[in-house]
Structure formats: structure tokens, C-alpha cells
């Protein structure tokens, strides 16, 4: 007896900034031993589509429950793509200026993020560090 | 121990970071600053502001690139302790150079130069480099790209645009000091004092200092394109004061560029070989009104 395990997961931005929500589905089915390779491929394809569609439907139904919100499938995704884009020169200058003013060890911070150079930070990472410095300032 | 850590860090950098990735953001480079300040501000504008297509490609440029590619191959063999087969390195140069000649449109050769003569010259220049470059220097970085903010001595960032570049080779000398090397192919030996004033050394040492908090040394390894090539190492030392001056220079050039101050430098020795000669002539006929 063959076993087929298909899973699909997707992470989308949540309502609060810098947070995300994960959706995951997985299914395990048993297949007969006598399947030809083409039949097996079709089974894998169909099963994977099944879990993928289930996850997408679940995300879609969550969005329908919030009609007052913008269509998140598009807007939220572009926001998440923006966050993954490299930080702009302006943003990095602001971060470095803040770090200097508050004696914040920027090198240690970027090492923590496993980034070698401040110019390799994403927008999201850069914003996070800016918030961190401003947060420490407020706490002080 | 300290040196092996350095080497590890640099090796990682060699393979992880590439200049083209940094070029994607708006930036300053030694070439752009030097073009504005020392070559011709109008040529700078044609290249970086108006994005005019160059009228030709100087053979000197692609020759230099092919030489660098072969020198990098040599450095890589030294870095990994592999045997240096002179013929392999020279053949690599020839392949790179002749392929570039085939693929590049409108190559402009100087005087009686041609691709075959320059091929022979390049091969003997590489032989010269191999014979003269001290084997006791341990290679710890090759084509090491950097992207750093331009700061003054008060650590204030003077421009939003970072300074990017690529250090040809980084070595650890027998005395443990770090030396940044830039290979130069030159028509003749450098004049006394040229390296001392060169802005490239300042840019690269500033970058290395910012990234590593180490004041390294810098040298131009100049190999002449003469019939019998000569090798000369020209050292350049810089201080924090020089970095401060660099920051002010970059800020000033940035202000001038933003104000649109571009004019021809017709006394420049680069004028004869300029790839924007026609655009420059046209600029002279345009009305200011």
C-alpha cells in the first residue's frame, strides 16, 4: 500500500502591523500498489490541489466575513511584498541617524537579523529596528 | 586566531555579496565621483544623469576588465593554495579579452594598438604580476563588494546615497596587517605622489574602516602596458581626516549635481578618448534660453 501525504501552508499579513497569520492543511491518503506512474502523478496533482484550494477557500471565507475591509488578497499581498523589498536609502539614513543619536549598536542589531550589511535590510526589518530604538527611547 | 577569523569573514563576503546587487539602489561610487571631479562634469551628466548611449567603447576599458578577471583567477588560486599554472591564467585572459572584442560594438583602439597586440601585452603583463606579487601575502578577499554610508568625522551621514565599490583583492601581510589592493593597468609608470592623492584609496579605506573598524593599508599594484611590462606597488595611507574630507567632497558633488552644474572640461587629458564627444559638441551649440 502506498501512502501519499500532501500539505500546503500559506502565511498572510494579519490585522496588526508586522504580524502574520498562518493557514496550513495536510492530508494523508492511501493509494493502491498497482498505479502506473502517470496515474500516480495525477493523484499527487489532484491531492495537492485539494489541500491548496482548501487553504485558499479558508482564507477567502475569512475575508468575506470582513466586508468593511479592502480586498485583502491583493492589497495585503502587495503590502507584504513591499515589506520584503530592500529598505530605501532614506529609511536607512534615518535608522543610522537614530542609532547614532541613541548610541544603539546597529552592527549587533543587524547581526541578530542575520544580515551582513545595513543596506541589505528589508523595509520591514528596517522599520522594526527604528521602532526598537524609538521604543527604548520611550521606555527610558 | 584573529587572522583566521578575518579570513573566514572575508571568504564569506566574497561569495555572498556582489556589486550588481548594490548597484540596484541609487548610489555614489569612486568612478562617479572621480568622473565629476577629475575627468569632466559634463561627461558625468551624459553618463549618470542623461543616460546618453556611449558613442564607442574604449579598448582600454575592456582590456582592464579582462586583465582583472585573470588577476582574480590568480588571486583565487593563491587564496585556496592551488598551483598557479601561468599558461592557464594567461589563456583565461586571452579568452576573456578576445570574446569581449567579438561581443563589443564600436571598440576604439588607441594609436597602433589592435586586439592581437593587446592580447600579447596582456599575457606578458600577467606573467609580470605573477613573478612580482609577493607569495607571502595571504589572500583573504577577492572582488569584495561594499555598500556603506558616507559619514564625516562626527559620524553624521552627509548624503542619503551610499558609497558602493569593489575591492579587487584583500591580503593579510606577513606582519599581520591588512592590505587592500587595486590592480591598475597603465600606459606608463605612475608619477610620484599620484597614489597619495588618489580618491579611490580614500573611498575604499573609508568603506573598509566603516565595515570592519580597522584602518587597513592600501596599495595600487600598477602593471605597465609597455613592451616589457613593469610592476610597481604604490602605497596610499589615509587618516580619519581624509574620510572627513571625502564626506565633504561627496556632499559638494551631490549639491552640484542636484543644481545641474555640468560643463565640459576641454583641458582634460581624457577629452581625446571621450565616448560622448558628439553629445558634447551638440551641448555647445544649444541655446541657454
Tab-separated table of C-alpha atoms in Angstrom:
chain	number	residue	atom	x	y	z
A	1	UNK	CA	0.000	0.000	0.000
A	2	UNK	CA	1.328	3.430	-0.995
A	3	UNK	CA	0.795	6.462	1.177
A	4	UNK	CA	0.535	9.979	-0.201
A	5	UNK	CA	0.950	12.953	2.075
A	6	UNK	CA	0.148	16.396	0.632
A	7	UNK	CA	0.319	19.610	2.573
A	8	UNK	CA	0.024	23.292	1.815
A	9	UNK	CA	0.619	26.295	4.028
A	10	UNK	CA	0.307	29.998	3.496
A	11	UNK	CA	1.182	32.964	5.664
A	12	UNK	CA	-0.637	36.251	5.173
A	13	UNK	CA	-0.344	39.601	6.942
A	14	UNK	CA	-2.602	39.896	9.975
A	15	UNK	CA	-4.513	42.946	11.116
A	16	UNK	CA	-1.828	44.431	13.332
A	17	UNK	CA	1.348	45.692	11.715
A	18	UNK	CA	4.285	43.250	11.392
A	19	UNK	CA	2.178	40.268	12.422
A	20	UNK	CA	1.052	37.385	10.270
A	21	UNK	CA	-1.448	34.553	10.283
A	22	UNK	CA	-0.668	31.055	9.046
A	23	UNK	CA	-3.022	28.658	7.332
A	24	UNK	CA	-1.996	25.067	6.939
A	25	UNK	CA	-3.739	21.947	5.672
A	26	UNK	CA	-2.408	18.478	5.190
A	27	UNK	CA	-3.958	15.237	4.083
A	28	UNK	CA	-2.724	11.680	4.013
A	29	UNK	CA	-4.325	9.133	1.702
A	30	UNK	CA	-3.630	5.560	0.778
A	31	UNK	CA	-3.179	4.502	-2.820
A	32	UNK	CA	-3.303	1.096	-4.395
A	33	UNK	CA	0.001	-0.517	-5.315
A	34	UNK	CA	-0.953	-1.115	-8.903
A	35	UNK	CA	-0.887	2.531	-10.042
A	36	UNK	CA	1.095	3.416	-13.158
A	37	UNK	CA	3.432	6.400	-12.956
A	38	UNK	CA	1.036	8.663	-14.912
A	39	UNK	CA	-1.824	7.732	-12.622
A	40	UNK	CA	0.355	8.363	-9.611
A	41	UNK	CA	1.313	11.812	-10.904
A	42	UNK	CA	-2.363	12.643	-11.450
A	43	UNK	CA	-3.224	11.520	-7.923
A	44	UNK	CA	-0.448	13.666	-6.455
A	45	UNK	CA	-1.572	16.631	-8.523
A	46	UNK	CA	-5.231	16.259	-7.531
A	47	UNK	CA	-4.466	15.742	-3.857
A	48	UNK	CA	-2.172	18.731	-3.714
A	49	UNK	CA	-4.797	20.892	-5.444
A	50	UNK	CA	-7.347	19.695	-2.914
A	51	UNK	CA	-5.359	20.937	0.103
A	52	UNK	CA	-4.263	24.092	-1.685
A	53	UNK	CA	-7.838	25.019	-2.604
A	54	UNK	CA	-8.970	24.228	0.927
A	55	UNK	CA	-6.453	26.712	2.348
A	56	UNK	CA	-7.307	29.385	-0.224
A	57	UNK	CA	-11.051	28.904	0.424
A	58	UNK	CA	-10.477	29.234	4.142
A	59	UNK	CA	-8.576	32.493	3.656
A	60	UNK	CA	-11.291	33.689	1.236
A	61	UNK	CA	-14.080	32.934	3.715
A	62	UNK	CA	-12.192	34.892	6.397
A	63	UNK	CA	-12.053	37.853	4.041
A	64	UNK	CA	-15.769	37.616	3.210
A	65	UNK	CA	-16.558	37.815	6.913
A	66	UNK	CA	-14.944	41.280	6.952
A	67	UNK	CA	-16.791	43.166	4.181
A	68	UNK	CA	-15.718	46.516	5.547
A	69	UNK	CA	-12.079	45.743	4.820
A	70	UNK	CA	-10.362	46.253	1.475
A	71	UNK	CA	-9.968	43.152	-0.645
A	72	UNK	CA	-7.051	41.722	1.230
A	73	UNK	CA	-5.981	39.153	-1.296
A	74	UNK	CA	-4.496	41.956	-3.351
A	75	UNK	CA	-3.793	44.859	-1.040
A	76	UNK	CA	-2.393	42.855	1.820
A	77	UNK	CA	-0.212	40.876	-0.503
A	78	UNK	CA	1.283	43.963	-2.073
A	79	UNK	CA	1.945	45.306	1.401
A	80	UNK	CA	3.775	42.120	2.287
A	81	UNK	CA	5.768	42.337	-0.939
A	82	UNK	CA	6.640	45.919	-0.057
A	83	UNK	CA	7.859	44.817	3.333
A	84	UNK	CA	10.178	42.274	1.750
A	85	UNK	CA	11.641	44.877	-0.622
A	86	UNK	CA	15.013	46.378	0.299
A	87	UNK	CA	14.886	49.334	2.668
A	88	UNK	CA	15.218	52.661	0.878
A	89	UNK	CA	18.272	54.891	1.214
A	90	UNK	CA	16.127	57.413	3.090
A	91	UNK	CA	14.911	54.799	5.559
A	92	UNK	CA	18.440	53.517	6.191
A	93	UNK	CA	19.785	57.012	6.718
A	94	UNK	CA	17.022	57.625	9.260
A	95	UNK	CA	17.868	54.366	11.028
A	96	UNK	CA	21.592	55.172	11.139
A	97	UNK	CA	20.952	58.719	12.335
A	98	UNK	CA	18.697	57.411	15.117
A	99	UNK	CA	21.219	54.732	16.072
A	100	UNK	CA	23.939	57.358	16.355
A	101	UNK	CA	21.778	59.700	18.433
A	102	UNK	CA	20.774	56.922	20.846
A	103	UNK	CA	24.071	55.036	20.975
A	104	UNK	CA	22.342	51.990	19.566
A	105	UNK	CA	24.684	49.216	18.393
A	106	UNK	CA	23.481	48.846	14.828
A	107	UNK	CA	26.086	46.207	13.960
A	108	UNK	CA	24.894	43.926	16.729
A	109	UNK	CA	21.303	44.514	15.636
A	110	UNK	CA	21.912	43.556	12.013
A	111	UNK	CA	23.925	40.504	13.070
A	112	UNK	CA	20.926	39.459	15.130
A	113	UNK	CA	18.828	39.660	11.958
A	114	UNK	CA	21.477	37.605	10.139
A	115	UNK	CA	22.149	40.402	7.725
A	116	UNK	CA	25.710	41.351	6.850
A	117	UNK	CA	25.173	44.925	5.828
A	118	UNK	CA	22.659	47.563	6.832
A	119	UNK	CA	21.904	48.112	3.126
A	120	UNK	CA	20.695	44.522	2.902
A	121	UNK	CA	17.858	45.113	5.379
A	122	UNK	CA	14.303	44.797	4.111
A	123	UNK	CA	11.824	47.608	4.711
A	124	UNK	CA	10.169	45.555	7.410
A	125	UNK	CA	13.440	44.794	9.204
A	126	UNK	CA	14.492	48.422	8.980
A	127	UNK	CA	11.154	49.614	10.372
A	128	UNK	CA	11.451	47.066	13.161
A	129	UNK	CA	14.858	48.420	14.171
A	130	UNK	CA	13.600	52.004	14.026
A	131	UNK	CA	10.681	51.021	16.294
A	132	UNK	CA	13.094	49.246	18.604
A	133	UNK	CA	15.245	52.353	19.010
A	134	UNK	CA	12.231	54.632	19.462
A	135	UNK	CA	10.683	52.119	21.885
A	136	UNK	CA	13.822	52.121	24.012
A	137	UNK	CA	13.816	55.895	23.950
A	138	UNK	CA	10.231	55.979	25.234
A	139	UNK	CA	10.971	53.354	27.883
A	140	UNK	CA	13.905	55.415	29.099
B	1	UNK	CA	43.307	33.287	15.616
B	2	UNK	CA	42.303	36.820	14.825
B	3	UNK	CA	43.580	36.432	11.293
B	4	UNK	CA	41.805	33.191	10.617
B	5	UNK	CA	38.564	34.870	11.735
B	6	UNK	CA	39.278	37.693	9.338
B	7	UNK	CA	39.871	35.258	6.542
B	8	UNK	CA	36.642	33.415	7.233
B	9	UNK	CA	34.681	36.637	7.257
B	10	UNK	CA	36.196	37.794	4.014
B	11	UNK	CA	35.680	34.490	2.245
B	12	UNK	CA	32.037	34.655	3.126
B	13	UNK	CA	31.858	38.154	1.766
B	14	UNK	CA	33.498	37.115	-1.480
B	15	UNK	CA	30.822	34.604	-2.238
B	16	UNK	CA	27.842	36.262	-0.631
B	17	UNK	CA	27.943	39.821	-1.828
B	18	UNK	CA	28.102	41.031	-5.357
B	19	UNK	CA	28.396	44.538	-6.605
B	20	UNK	CA	25.471	44.280	-9.007
B	21	UNK	CA	23.104	43.798	-6.075
B	22	UNK	CA	24.253	47.069	-4.527
B	23	UNK	CA	24.061	48.839	-7.886
B	24	UNK	CA	20.308	48.390	-7.850
B	25	UNK	CA	19.927	51.242	-5.367
B	26	UNK	CA	20.863	54.832	-6.121
B	27	UNK	CA	24.466	55.284	-5.033
B	28	UNK	CA	27.809	57.011	-5.264
B	29	UNK	CA	30.907	55.207	-6.471
B	30	UNK	CA	34.534	56.212	-6.785
B	31	UNK	CA	34.086	56.222	-10.577
B	32	UNK	CA	31.139	58.596	-10.499
B	33	UNK	CA	32.728	60.987	-8.001
B	34	UNK	CA	36.021	60.914	-9.887
B	35	UNK	CA	34.266	61.479	-13.193
B	36	UNK	CA	32.582	64.604	-11.875
B	37	UNK	CA	35.585	65.977	-10.027
B	38	UNK	CA	38.610	64.990	-12.078
B	39	UNK	CA	37.511	63.989	-15.557
B	40	UNK	CA	34.573	66.068	-16.756
B	41	UNK	CA	31.301	67.055	-15.103
B	42	UNK	CA	29.533	67.100	-18.480
B	43	UNK	CA	30.699	63.555	-19.239
B	44	UNK	CA	29.345	62.665	-15.775
B	45	UNK	CA	25.973	64.134	-16.729
B	46	UNK	CA	25.862	62.268	-20.061
B	47	UNK	CA	26.583	59.001	-18.290
B	48	UNK	CA	24.710	59.234	-14.996
B	49	UNK	CA	22.039	61.912	-15.435
B	50	UNK	CA	21.020	61.999	-19.112
B	51	UNK	CA	21.926	58.333	-19.693
B	52	UNK	CA	23.308	59.010	-23.176
B	53	UNK	CA	24.456	55.882	-25.006
B	54	UNK	CA	28.274	55.939	-25.308
B	55	UNK	CA	29.445	56.536	-28.879
B	56	UNK	CA	32.169	53.921	-28.555
B	57	UNK	CA	33.805	51.666	-26.011
B	58	UNK	CA	37.411	52.261	-25.213
B	59	UNK	CA	39.599	49.179	-25.742
B	60	UNK	CA	41.384	50.258	-22.574
B	61	UNK	CA	38.217	49.599	-20.558
B	62	UNK	CA	37.566	46.071	-21.763
B	63	UNK	CA	41.272	45.277	-21.650
B	64	UNK	CA	41.301	46.320	-17.994
B	65	UNK	CA	38.256	44.137	-17.253
B	66	UNK	CA	39.831	41.090	-18.912
B	67	UNK	CA	43.088	41.665	-17.021
B	68	UNK	CA	41.176	41.944	-13.746
B	69	UNK	CA	39.305	38.716	-14.437
B	70	UNK	CA	42.601	36.873	-14.940
B	71	UNK	CA	44.214	38.530	-11.908
B	72	UNK	CA	41.213	37.417	-9.841
B	73	UNK	CA	41.794	33.877	-11.073
B	74	UNK	CA	45.397	34.114	-9.907
B	75	UNK	CA	44.297	35.509	-6.531
B	76	UNK	CA	41.753	32.734	-6.124
B	77	UNK	CA	44.413	30.091	-6.720
B	78	UNK	CA	46.606	31.733	-4.098
B	79	UNK	CA	43.681	32.009	-1.699
B	80	UNK	CA	43.000	28.276	-1.884
B	81	UNK	CA	46.647	27.247	-2.142
B	82	UNK	CA	46.171	25.751	-5.597
B	83	UNK	CA	49.060	25.563	-8.054
B	84	UNK	CA	49.350	28.538	-10.369
B	85	UNK	CA	49.694	27.442	-13.933
B	86	UNK	CA	50.848	30.558	-15.731
B	87	UNK	CA	49.543	29.362	-19.087
B	88	UNK	CA	46.050	28.710	-17.662
B	89	UNK	CA	45.842	32.222	-16.264
B	90	UNK	CA	47.129	33.793	-19.457
B	91	UNK	CA	44.760	31.675	-21.560
B	92	UNK	CA	41.880	32.776	-19.362
B	93	UNK	CA	42.839	36.378	-20.054
B	94	UNK	CA	43.022	35.728	-23.811
B	95	UNK	CA	39.631	34.016	-23.837
B	96	UNK	CA	38.016	36.849	-21.881
B	97	UNK	CA	39.679	39.598	-23.894
B	98	UNK	CA	39.071	38.139	-27.344
B	99	UNK	CA	35.477	37.246	-26.510
B	100	UNK	CA	34.855	40.803	-25.264
B	101	UNK	CA	36.372	42.138	-28.502
B	102	UNK	CA	33.977	39.982	-30.503
B	103	UNK	CA	30.919	40.968	-28.484
B	104	UNK	CA	31.537	44.689	-28.016
B	105	UNK	CA	30.365	47.162	-30.630
B	106	UNK	CA	32.450	50.156	-31.696
B	107	UNK	CA	35.656	49.379	-29.846
B	108	UNK	CA	38.054	52.288	-30.016
B	109	UNK	CA	41.742	51.315	-30.112
B	110	UNK	CA	44.411	53.893	-29.458
B	111	UNK	CA	47.277	54.566	-31.909
B	112	UNK	CA	48.637	51.383	-33.467
B	113	UNK	CA	47.016	49.063	-30.930
B	114	UNK	CA	44.870	46.152	-32.043
B	115	UNK	CA	43.316	43.168	-30.328
B	116	UNK	CA	46.187	40.796	-31.109
B	117	UNK	CA	48.876	43.183	-29.927
B	118	UNK	CA	46.939	43.856	-26.739
B	119	UNK	CA	46.420	40.132	-26.265
B	120	UNK	CA	50.185	39.596	-26.268
B	121	UNK	CA	50.675	42.605	-23.986
B	122	UNK	CA	48.074	41.343	-21.516
B	123	UNK	CA	49.700	37.923	-21.351
B	124	UNK	CA	53.118	39.368	-20.592
B	125	UNK	CA	51.586	41.749	-18.013
B	126	UNK	CA	50.059	38.774	-16.202
B	127	UNK	CA	53.413	36.983	-16.265
B	128	UNK	CA	54.888	40.134	-14.733
B	129	UNK	CA	52.226	40.199	-11.986
B	130	UNK	CA	52.763	36.523	-11.158
B	131	UNK	CA	56.522	37.000	-10.886
B	132	UNK	CA	56.385	40.125	-8.758
B	133	UNK	CA	53.426	39.663	-6.423
B	134	UNK	CA	54.756	38.542	-3.039
B	135	UNK	CA	53.606	34.950	-2.385
B	136	UNK	CA	53.861	35.555	1.364
B	137	UNK	CA	50.785	37.739	1.259
B	138	UNK	CA	47.766	35.658	2.173
B	139	UNK	CA	44.726	36.395	0.033
B	140	UNK	CA	41.621	36.785	2.196
B	141	UNK	CA	39.236	38.544	-0.163
B	142	UNK	CA	38.676	38.862	-3.906
B	143	UNK	CA	36.290	41.259	-5.653
B	144	UNK	CA	34.855	42.143	-2.284
B	145	UNK	CA	31.864	44.425	-2.743
B	146	UNK	CA	30.906	47.092	-0.232
B	147	UNK	CA	27.985	49.437	0.329
B	148	UNK	CA	28.491	51.956	3.134
B	149	UNK	CA	27.131	55.303	4.259
B	150	UNK	CA	29.219	58.406	3.663
B	151	UNK	CA	29.984	59.863	7.071
B	152	UNK	CA	32.027	62.713	8.397
B	153	UNK	CA	34.314	62.525	11.417
B	154	UNK	CA	31.333	63.213	13.690
B	155	UNK	CA	29.698	60.071	12.279
B	156	UNK	CA	27.000	62.175	10.647
B	157	UNK	CA	25.721	60.817	7.339
B	158	UNK	CA	26.166	63.562	4.776
B	159	UNK	CA	24.131	62.070	1.946
B	160	UNK	CA	21.297	59.573	1.656
B	161	UNK	CA	23.116	57.734	-1.113
B	162	UNK	CA	25.564	55.052	-0.015
B	163	UNK	CA	29.041	54.626	-1.439
B	164	UNK	CA	29.493	51.342	-3.277
B	165	UNK	CA	32.505	49.666	-4.811
B	166	UNK	CA	34.509	46.500	-5.143
B	167	UNK	CA	37.941	45.896	-3.658
B	168	UNK	CA	39.999	43.877	-6.138
B	169	UNK	CA	41.934	41.927	-3.555
B	170	UNK	CA	42.423	41.917	0.221
B	171	UNK	CA	45.553	40.330	1.640
B	172	UNK	CA	46.971	39.704	5.067
B	173	UNK	CA	50.624	40.603	5.050
B	174	UNK	CA	53.271	38.570	6.863
B	175	UNK	CA	53.265	41.188	9.643
B	176	UNK	CA	49.510	40.617	10.124
B	177	UNK	CA	48.417	43.915	8.604
B	178	UNK	CA	45.509	44.037	6.190
B	179	UNK	CA	46.239	45.469	2.765
B	180	UNK	CA	43.625	46.382	0.158
B	181	UNK	CA	44.983	46.026	-3.381
B	182	UNK	CA	43.712	47.597	-6.564
B	183	UNK	CA	45.209	46.326	-9.821
B	184	UNK	CA	45.904	49.011	-12.378
B	185	UNK	CA	46.919	48.596	-15.980
B	186	UNK	CA	48.710	51.772	-17.047
B	187	UNK	CA	50.407	53.060	-20.167
B	188	UNK	CA	53.443	54.045	-18.090
B	189	UNK	CA	54.669	54.095	-14.516
B	190	UNK	CA	52.716	56.293	-12.154
B	191	UNK	CA	54.151	59.677	-11.318
B	192	UNK	CA	55.458	60.176	-7.788
B	193	UNK	CA	52.705	61.227	-5.426
B	194	UNK	CA	49.810	60.073	-7.633
B	195	UNK	CA	48.737	57.340	-5.200
B	196	UNK	CA	48.991	59.701	-2.251
B	197	UNK	CA	46.248	61.918	-3.643
B	198	UNK	CA	44.106	59.294	-5.332
B	199	UNK	CA	40.464	59.398	-4.272
B	200	UNK	CA	39.940	55.682	-4.847
B	201	UNK	CA	42.196	54.781	-1.936
B	202	UNK	CA	40.226	57.151	0.296
B	203	UNK	CA	36.859	55.708	-0.797
B	204	UNK	CA	37.935	52.099	-0.324
B	205	UNK	CA	39.708	52.644	3.004
B	206	UNK	CA	36.711	54.590	4.292
B	207	UNK	CA	34.445	51.665	3.342
B	208	UNK	CA	36.731	49.089	4.911
B	209	UNK	CA	37.025	51.179	8.068
B	210	UNK	CA	33.273	51.561	8.369
B	211	UNK	CA	32.621	47.852	7.864
B	212	UNK	CA	35.427	46.451	9.990
B	213	UNK	CA	36.500	49.284	12.283
B	214	UNK	CA	40.063	48.645	11.104
B	215	UNK	CA	42.356	51.163	9.452
B	216	UNK	CA	43.810	48.995	6.689
B	217	UNK	CA	46.577	49.879	4.262
B	218	UNK	CA	46.019	50.422	0.572
B	219	UNK	CA	48.181	49.857	-2.497
B	220	UNK	CA	47.810	50.188	-6.222
B	221	UNK	CA	49.605	47.345	-7.973
B	222	UNK	CA	50.445	49.080	-11.231
B	223	UNK	CA	51.455	46.933	-14.213
B	224	UNK	CA	52.544	48.856	-17.275
B	225	UNK	CA	51.376	48.089	-20.797
B	226	UNK	CA	54.880	48.592	-22.102
B	227	UNK	CA	56.769	46.150	-24.341
B	228	UNK	CA	58.495	44.828	-21.250
B	229	UNK	CA	55.851	45.310	-18.554
B	230	UNK	CA	56.895	46.652	-15.181
B	231	UNK	CA	55.259	46.063	-11.807
B	232	UNK	CA	55.190	48.733	-9.159
B	233	UNK	CA	53.386	48.859	-5.831
B	234	UNK	CA	52.229	52.358	-4.917
B	235	UNK	CA	51.088	52.659	-1.311
B	236	UNK	CA	48.470	55.104	-0.084
B	237	UNK	CA	47.814	55.958	3.541
B	238	UNK	CA	44.707	57.719	4.793
B	239	UNK	CA	43.514	59.177	8.080
B	240	UNK	CA	40.116	59.912	9.609
B	241	UNK	CA	40.685	63.481	8.443
B	242	UNK	CA	40.826	62.238	4.843
B	243	UNK	CA	37.492	60.455	5.324
B	244	UNK	CA	36.007	63.676	6.627
B	245	UNK	CA	37.253	65.475	3.532
B	246	UNK	CA	35.794	62.733	1.345
B	247	UNK	CA	32.397	63.202	3.016
B	248	UNK	CA	32.543	66.903	2.288
B	249	UNK	CA	33.577	66.268	-1.310
B	250	UNK	CA	30.714	63.826	-1.891
B	251	UNK	CA	28.251	66.251	-0.333
B	252	UNK	CA	29.542	69.066	-2.537
B	253	UNK	CA	29.388	66.968	-5.697
B	254	UNK	CA	25.854	65.888	-4.747
B	255	UNK	CA	24.781	69.510	-4.291
B	256	UNK	CA	26.333	70.467	-7.635
B	257	UNK	CA	24.634	67.569	-9.429
B	258	UNK	CA	21.275	68.447	-7.883
B	259	UNK	CA	21.780	72.034	-9.028
B	260	UNK	CA	22.523	70.801	-12.570
B	261	UNK	CA	26.048	72.199	-12.719
B	262	UNK	CA	27.648	70.360	-15.631
B	263	UNK	CA	30.207	71.830	-18.023
B	264	UNK	CA	32.880	70.461	-20.383
B	265	UNK	CA	36.470	70.117	-19.233
B	266	UNK	CA	38.223	70.561	-22.536
B	267	UNK	CA	41.676	70.715	-20.992
B	268	UNK	CA	41.257	67.186	-19.646
B	269	UNK	CA	43.607	64.531	-20.971
B	270	UNK	CA	40.552	62.253	-21.180
B	271	UNK	CA	38.897	64.500	-23.771
B	272	UNK	CA	40.521	62.882	-26.819
B	273	UNK	CA	39.207	59.441	-25.856
B	274	UNK	CA	35.779	60.611	-24.638
B	275	UNK	CA	32.819	58.462	-25.647
B	276	UNK	CA	30.473	61.475	-25.511
B	277	UNK	CA	32.362	63.714	-27.983
B	278	UNK	CA	29.361	64.237	-30.297
B	279	UNK	CA	26.964	64.905	-27.417
B	280	UNK	CA	29.492	67.401	-26.074
B	281	UNK	CA	29.675	69.235	-29.426
B	282	UNK	CA	25.890	69.385	-29.533
B	283	UNK	CA	25.793	70.722	-25.970
B	284	UNK	CA	27.993	73.603	-27.139
B	285	UNK	CA	25.506	74.594	-29.833
B	286	UNK	CA	22.412	74.551	-27.621
B	287	UNK	CA	20.891	77.840	-26.627
B	288	UNK	CA	20.621	78.561	-22.931
B	289	UNK	CA	17.224	80.201	-23.411
